[in-house]
Amino acid sequence: MDIESYLGLGLEKIWADDHAQSDAVNGRSNAEILDSLATSGDVHYHPCPEAFVVDGVPSGTVSRHKQWRSIAAYPDTERTLSVYLPALPDGVSSAEPLALLVCNDGDGYLSRNGSVRVTHVLDNLIHTGAIPPMAAVFVMPGVPASESDPRSPVAAAQRSMEYDSCNGRYLGFLQDEVLPFIAQTHAVKFAEDPAQRAICGISSGGSCAFTAAWFGPHVFGRVISHCGSFTHIRGANHYPYLIRREPRKPIKVFIQSGRMDADIITGSWALANQTMAAALEFAGYDYRFEFGEGGHNLRHGGALFAETLRWLWAD
């Protein structure tokens, strides 16, 4: 499509920038996403067995950095960063580089009462040798320093700008600011091999994880997308075509969605993720697609999280 036609149809416009969530078209609105956050299809999904404390399994440590400020990528924003460092198995030196997992919307993955409980899963999988010793960095979206409410429309717009934008800015933010800060502060080294680095997220954080690997396969070689927002927000709806058109990138991709995932003006998440899976299949990617019965949440993804990590690190 030529640029004039694209602009003439208003395809460059972001619905949420100009409309309240409750604004309706054809009797439908983006507020319907709230109906997908907890659905009847989710009731049979529970945290995986590895998400619970097991006697005799040593626990890693978690440190929090609140009101941490980006200097270059997102100036004048504050966010919470958390870092998990594993209890090292016998014979593993603290000087050895660690595999890495980065989680967008980090607190949802970090919560020890949530659907995923990443730190417990890592403790148990590292202890059994199913995955290598691994650090995890949990990154919350930024909130403008002038904004006191992290749930405000201003904060939501900042999250969308960081997560939904289809460029390398967020990748650079992680690579140039977050990871060096964590490495220096905690005297830890991360593996340089992208096959030992994964990035994970839900919704816009899921499509953001794919974007980071798409623009930086030399940085992240593994992707976990839960209910990824491959819909018409800031361009991620174009990834299926780009996947088909571009030479295959050296990334391994896990994506998950469900029959009761979000279905609003900006798109159908269930259909969008099925279209992503079809594109990955067409282009010959090493991928896994799990399509269940649930909605727009981490219930299904959490039930599969240990198996997801096993699969990602299987080769």
Coordinates of C-alpha atoms in Angstrom, one line a residue:
M1 CA 0.0 0.0 0.0
D2 CA 1.3 3.4 -0.9
I3 CA 1.8 6.0 1.9
E4 CA -0.9 8.3 0.7
S5 CA -3.5 5.5 0.8
Y6 CA -2.2 4.3 4.2
L7 CA -2.6 7.8 5.7
G8 CA -5.9 8.4 3.9
L9 CA -7.4 5.4 5.6
G10 CA -6.1 6.6 9.0
L11 CA -4.0 3.4 9.5
E12 CA -1.2 5.3 11.2
K13 CA -3.6 6.4 14.0
I14 CA -3.6 4.6 17.3
W15 CA -7.1 4.1 18.5
A16 CA -6.3 4.4 22.2
D17 CA -4.5 7.7 21.7
D18 CA -7.7 9.4 20.5
H19 CA -10.4 7.4 22.2
A20 CA -11.5 6.4 25.7
Q21 CA -11.6 2.7 26.4
S22 CA -15.4 2.9 26.6
D23 CA -15.8 4.7 23.2
A24 CA -17.9 2.4 21.0
V25 CA -18.1 1.6 17.3
N26 CA -20.9 -0.8 16.1
G27 CA -21.8 -1.3 19.7
R28 CA -18.4 -2.6 20.6
S29 CA -15.6 -1.0 22.6
N30 CA -12.1 -1.7 23.8
A31 CA -13.5 -1.9 27.3
E32 CA -14.6 -5.5 26.5
I33 CA -11.0 -6.5 27.1
L34 CA -11.9 -6.5 30.8
D35 CA -14.2 -9.5 30.1
S36 CA -11.2 -11.5 28.9
L37 CA -9.1 -11.0 32.0
A38 CA -10.8 -13.8 33.9
T39 CA -13.0 -16.3 32.0
S40 CA -14.7 -19.6 32.4
G41 CA -12.0 -21.1 30.1
D42 CA -9.3 -20.3 32.7
V43 CA -10.7 -22.3 35.7
H44 CA -8.8 -25.5 34.9
Y45 CA -5.4 -23.8 34.6
H46 CA -3.2 -23.8 37.7
P47 CA 0.4 -23.0 38.3
C48 CA 2.7 -25.8 37.2
P49 CA 4.0 -28.2 39.9
E50 CA 7.5 -26.5 39.7
A51 CA 5.9 -23.2 40.8
F52 CA 5.8 -24.4 44.4
V53 CA 8.5 -24.6 47.0
V54 CA 10.0 -28.1 47.2
D55 CA 11.8 -29.3 50.3
G56 CA 15.5 -29.6 49.8
V57 CA 15.7 -27.2 46.8
P58 CA 17.8 -24.1 47.6
S59 CA 16.2 -20.8 46.8
G60 CA 17.8 -18.0 44.8
T61 CA 17.8 -14.4 46.0
V62 CA 15.6 -11.5 44.8
S63 CA 16.6 -7.9 45.0
R64 CA 14.5 -4.9 44.1
H65 CA 15.4 -1.5 42.7
K66 CA 12.5 0.9 43.0
Q67 CA 12.2 4.3 41.3
W68 CA 15.1 3.4 38.9
R69 CA 15.5 5.9 36.2
S70 CA 16.3 5.4 32.5
I71 CA 18.8 8.0 31.3
A72 CA 18.8 7.6 27.5
A73 CA 16.0 5.5 26.1
Y74 CA 13.1 6.8 28.2
P75 CA 14.3 9.8 30.1
D76 CA 12.2 11.2 33.0
T77 CA 10.6 7.8 33.7
E78 CA 10.9 5.7 36.8
R79 CA 10.3 2.0 37.2
T80 CA 10.9 -1.0 39.4
L81 CA 13.6 -3.5 38.4
S82 CA 13.9 -6.8 40.2
V83 CA 16.7 -9.4 39.8
Y84 CA 16.8 -13.1 40.7
L85 CA 20.1 -14.7 41.2
P86 CA 20.1 -18.5 41.5
A87 CA 21.5 -20.7 44.2
L88 CA 24.4 -22.3 42.2
P89 CA 24.7 -26.1 42.0
D90 CA 27.8 -27.7 43.4
G91 CA 30.7 -27.3 41.1
V92 CA 29.5 -24.1 39.4
S93 CA 31.6 -21.1 40.0
S94 CA 30.0 -17.7 40.8
A95 CA 32.4 -16.3 38.1
E96 CA 30.7 -18.3 35.3
P97 CA 28.2 -16.4 33.1
L98 CA 24.6 -17.1 33.8
A99 CA 21.8 -17.8 31.3
L100 CA 19.3 -14.9 31.3
L101 CA 15.5 -14.5 31.4
V102 CA 14.1 -11.0 31.1
C103 CA 10.4 -10.6 32.0
N104 CA 8.4 -7.5 30.8
D105 CA 5.6 -6.4 33.2
G106 CA 8.0 -8.0 35.7
D107 CA 6.0 -8.0 38.9
G108 CA 3.3 -10.2 37.3
Y109 CA 5.9 -12.9 36.6
L110 CA 7.7 -12.3 39.9
S111 CA 4.7 -12.6 42.2
R112 CA 5.0 -15.7 44.4
N113 CA 1.2 -15.9 44.6
G114 CA 0.6 -15.3 40.9
S115 CA 0.0 -17.6 38.0
V116 CA 3.7 -18.1 37.0
R117 CA 5.9 -17.7 40.1
V118 CA 9.1 -17.6 38.0
T119 CA 11.5 -17.7 40.8
H120 CA 10.2 -21.0 42.2
V121 CA 10.1 -22.5 38.7
L122 CA 13.7 -21.5 38.2
D123 CA 14.8 -22.8 41.6
N124 CA 13.3 -26.2 40.8
L125 CA 14.5 -26.5 37.2
I126 CA 18.0 -25.4 38.0
H127 CA 18.2 -27.9 40.9
T128 CA 17.2 -30.8 38.6
G129 CA 19.5 -29.7 35.8
A130 CA 16.7 -29.2 33.4
I131 CA 18.0 -25.7 32.6
P132 CA 21.4 -24.1 33.2
P133 CA 21.9 -21.7 36.2
M134 CA 19.9 -18.6 35.1
A135 CA 19.4 -15.1 36.3
A136 CA 16.1 -13.4 35.8
V137 CA 15.5 -9.6 35.4
F138 CA 12.0 -8.4 36.0
V139 CA 11.3 -5.0 34.3
M140 CA 8.2 -2.9 35.0
P141 CA 7.1 -0.4 32.4
G142 CA 8.2 3.2 33.0
V143 CA 6.0 5.8 34.6
P144 CA 6.7 9.5 33.9
A145 CA 8.4 10.9 37.0
S146 CA 5.8 13.6 37.2
E147 CA 3.0 11.0 37.4
S148 CA 2.1 9.6 40.8
D149 CA -0.4 6.9 39.8
P150 CA 1.1 4.0 37.9
R151 CA -2.4 3.0 36.7
S152 CA -3.2 6.4 35.2
P153 CA -3.9 6.9 31.4
V154 CA -0.5 8.7 31.2
A155 CA 1.3 5.6 32.6
A156 CA -0.7 3.3 30.3
A157 CA 0.4 5.5 27.3
Q158 CA 4.0 5.2 28.4
R159 CA 3.7 1.4 28.6
S160 CA 2.2 1.2 25.1
M161 CA 4.9 3.4 23.7
E162 CA 7.6 1.2 25.2
Y163 CA 6.0 -2.2 24.5
D164 CA 3.9 -1.7 21.3
S165 CA 6.4 0.2 19.3
C166 CA 8.0 -1.9 16.6
N167 CA 11.5 -0.7 16.6
G168 CA 14.8 -1.4 18.5
R169 CA 14.4 1.2 21.2
Y170 CA 13.3 -1.1 24.0
L171 CA 16.0 -3.6 23.0
G172 CA 18.6 -0.8 23.3
F173 CA 17.2 0.2 26.6
L174 CA 17.7 -3.4 28.0
Q175 CA 21.1 -3.9 26.3
D176 CA 22.6 -0.5 27.1
E177 CA 21.0 0.5 30.4
V178 CA 19.2 -2.2 32.3
L179 CA 21.5 -5.2 31.9
P180 CA 24.7 -3.2 32.5
F181 CA 23.2 -1.7 35.7
I182 CA 22.2 -5.2 37.0
A183 CA 25.6 -6.7 36.0
Q184 CA 27.6 -4.0 37.8
T185 CA 25.4 -3.6 40.8
H186 CA 25.2 -7.4 41.5
A187 CA 28.7 -8.3 40.2
V188 CA 27.2 -10.9 37.8
K189 CA 28.0 -11.9 34.2
F190 CA 25.4 -12.8 31.7
A191 CA 26.0 -15.4 28.9
E192 CA 26.8 -13.6 25.6
D193 CA 25.3 -16.5 23.5
P194 CA 21.8 -15.4 22.5
A195 CA 20.7 -19.0 22.7
Q196 CA 21.2 -18.6 26.4
R197 CA 19.0 -15.5 26.7
A198 CA 15.2 -15.4 26.6
I199 CA 12.8 -12.5 26.8
C200 CA 9.2 -13.0 28.0
G201 CA 6.0 -11.0 28.4
I202 CA 2.2 -11.0 28.3
S203 CA -0.1 -8.9 26.0
S204 CA 1.8 -5.9 24.7
G205 CA 4.8 -7.2 26.8
G206 CA 4.6 -10.4 24.7
S207 CA 4.7 -8.7 21.4
C208 CA 7.5 -6.5 22.8
A209 CA 9.5 -9.7 23.6
F210 CA 9.1 -10.7 20.0
T211 CA 10.1 -7.2 18.8
A212 CA 13.3 -7.3 20.9
A213 CA 14.3 -10.6 19.4
W214 CA 13.3 -9.6 15.9
F215 CA 15.5 -6.5 16.0
G216 CA 18.2 -8.1 18.2
P217 CA 18.6 -11.9 17.5
H218 CA 22.2 -11.4 18.5
V219 CA 21.0 -10.4 22.0
F220 CA 17.9 -12.6 22.6
G221 CA 17.6 -15.9 20.9
R222 CA 14.6 -17.2 22.8
V223 CA 11.1 -15.6 23.0
I224 CA 8.1 -16.4 25.3
S225 CA 4.9 -14.5 24.3
H226 CA 1.8 -15.0 26.4
C227 CA -1.3 -13.6 24.7
G228 CA 0.9 -11.3 22.6
S229 CA -0.6 -8.1 21.2
F230 CA 0.0 -8.8 17.5
T231 CA -2.9 -6.5 16.7
H232 CA -3.5 -3.0 15.3
I233 CA -1.9 -0.9 18.1
R234 CA 1.5 0.3 16.9
G235 CA 2.3 -2.1 14.1
A236 CA 2.8 -5.6 15.6
N237 CA -0.1 -6.8 13.4
H238 CA 2.4 -6.6 10.5
Y239 CA 4.8 -9.2 11.9
P240 CA 3.1 -12.2 10.2
Y241 CA 3.9 -10.7 6.8
L242 CA 7.4 -9.7 7.8
I243 CA 8.0 -13.2 9.1
R244 CA 7.0 -14.6 5.7
R245 CA 8.9 -12.0 3.8
E246 CA 12.2 -11.7 5.6
P247 CA 15.0 -14.3 5.8
R248 CA 14.5 -16.5 8.9
K249 CA 16.1 -15.1 12.0
P250 CA 17.9 -17.4 14.5
I251 CA 15.3 -17.2 17.2
K252 CA 13.2 -19.9 18.9
V253 CA 9.7 -18.8 19.7
F254 CA 7.0 -19.9 22.2
I255 CA 3.6 -18.3 21.8
Q256 CA 0.4 -18.9 23.7
S257 CA -3.2 -17.7 23.4
G258 CA -6.7 -19.0 23.9
R259 CA -10.2 -19.2 22.6
M260 CA -11.4 -16.6 25.1
D261 CA -8.5 -14.2 24.6
A262 CA -9.3 -10.5 24.0
D263 CA -11.5 -9.5 21.0
I264 CA -11.9 -5.7 20.7
I265 CA -11.8 -2.9 18.2
T266 CA -8.0 -3.2 17.8
G267 CA -8.2 -6.8 17.0
S268 CA -8.8 -10.4 18.0
W269 CA -5.8 -11.7 20.0
A270 CA -6.8 -15.3 19.4
L271 CA -6.8 -14.8 15.6
A272 CA -3.7 -12.7 15.7
N273 CA -1.7 -15.3 17.5
Q274 CA -3.0 -18.1 15.2
T275 CA -1.8 -15.9 12.3
M276 CA 1.6 -15.5 13.9
A277 CA 1.9 -19.3 14.3
A278 CA 0.9 -19.9 10.7
A279 CA 3.6 -17.4 9.6
L280 CA 6.3 -19.0 11.8
E281 CA 5.4 -22.4 10.4
F282 CA 5.5 -21.1 6.8
A283 CA 8.9 -19.5 7.3
G284 CA 10.4 -22.6 9.0
Y285 CA 11.0 -21.2 12.4
D286 CA 11.6 -23.4 15.5
Y287 CA 8.5 -22.5 17.3
R288 CA 5.7 -23.8 19.6
F289 CA 2.2 -22.6 19.7
E290 CA -0.1 -23.5 22.5
F291 CA -3.8 -22.5 22.0
G292 CA -6.1 -23.2 24.9
E293 CA -9.5 -22.3 26.2
G294 CA -8.5 -19.3 28.4
G295 CA -8.6 -15.5 28.2
H296 CA -6.2 -12.6 28.3
N297 CA -4.1 -13.5 31.4
L298 CA -1.2 -15.7 32.6
R299 CA -3.3 -18.7 33.8
H300 CA -2.5 -21.0 30.8
G301 CA 1.0 -19.6 30.4
G302 CA 1.8 -20.2 34.0
A303 CA 0.5 -23.8 33.8
L304 CA 3.0 -24.4 31.0
F305 CA 5.8 -22.3 32.2
A306 CA 8.2 -25.0 33.4
E307 CA 7.6 -27.0 30.2
T308 CA 8.1 -23.8 28.2
L309 CA 11.6 -23.3 29.7
R310 CA 12.5 -27.0 29.2
W311 CA 11.5 -26.8 25.6
L312 CA 13.4 -23.5 25.0
W313 CA 16.6 -25.0 26.4
A314 CA 16.2 -28.4 25.0
D315 CA 18.8 -28.0 22.3

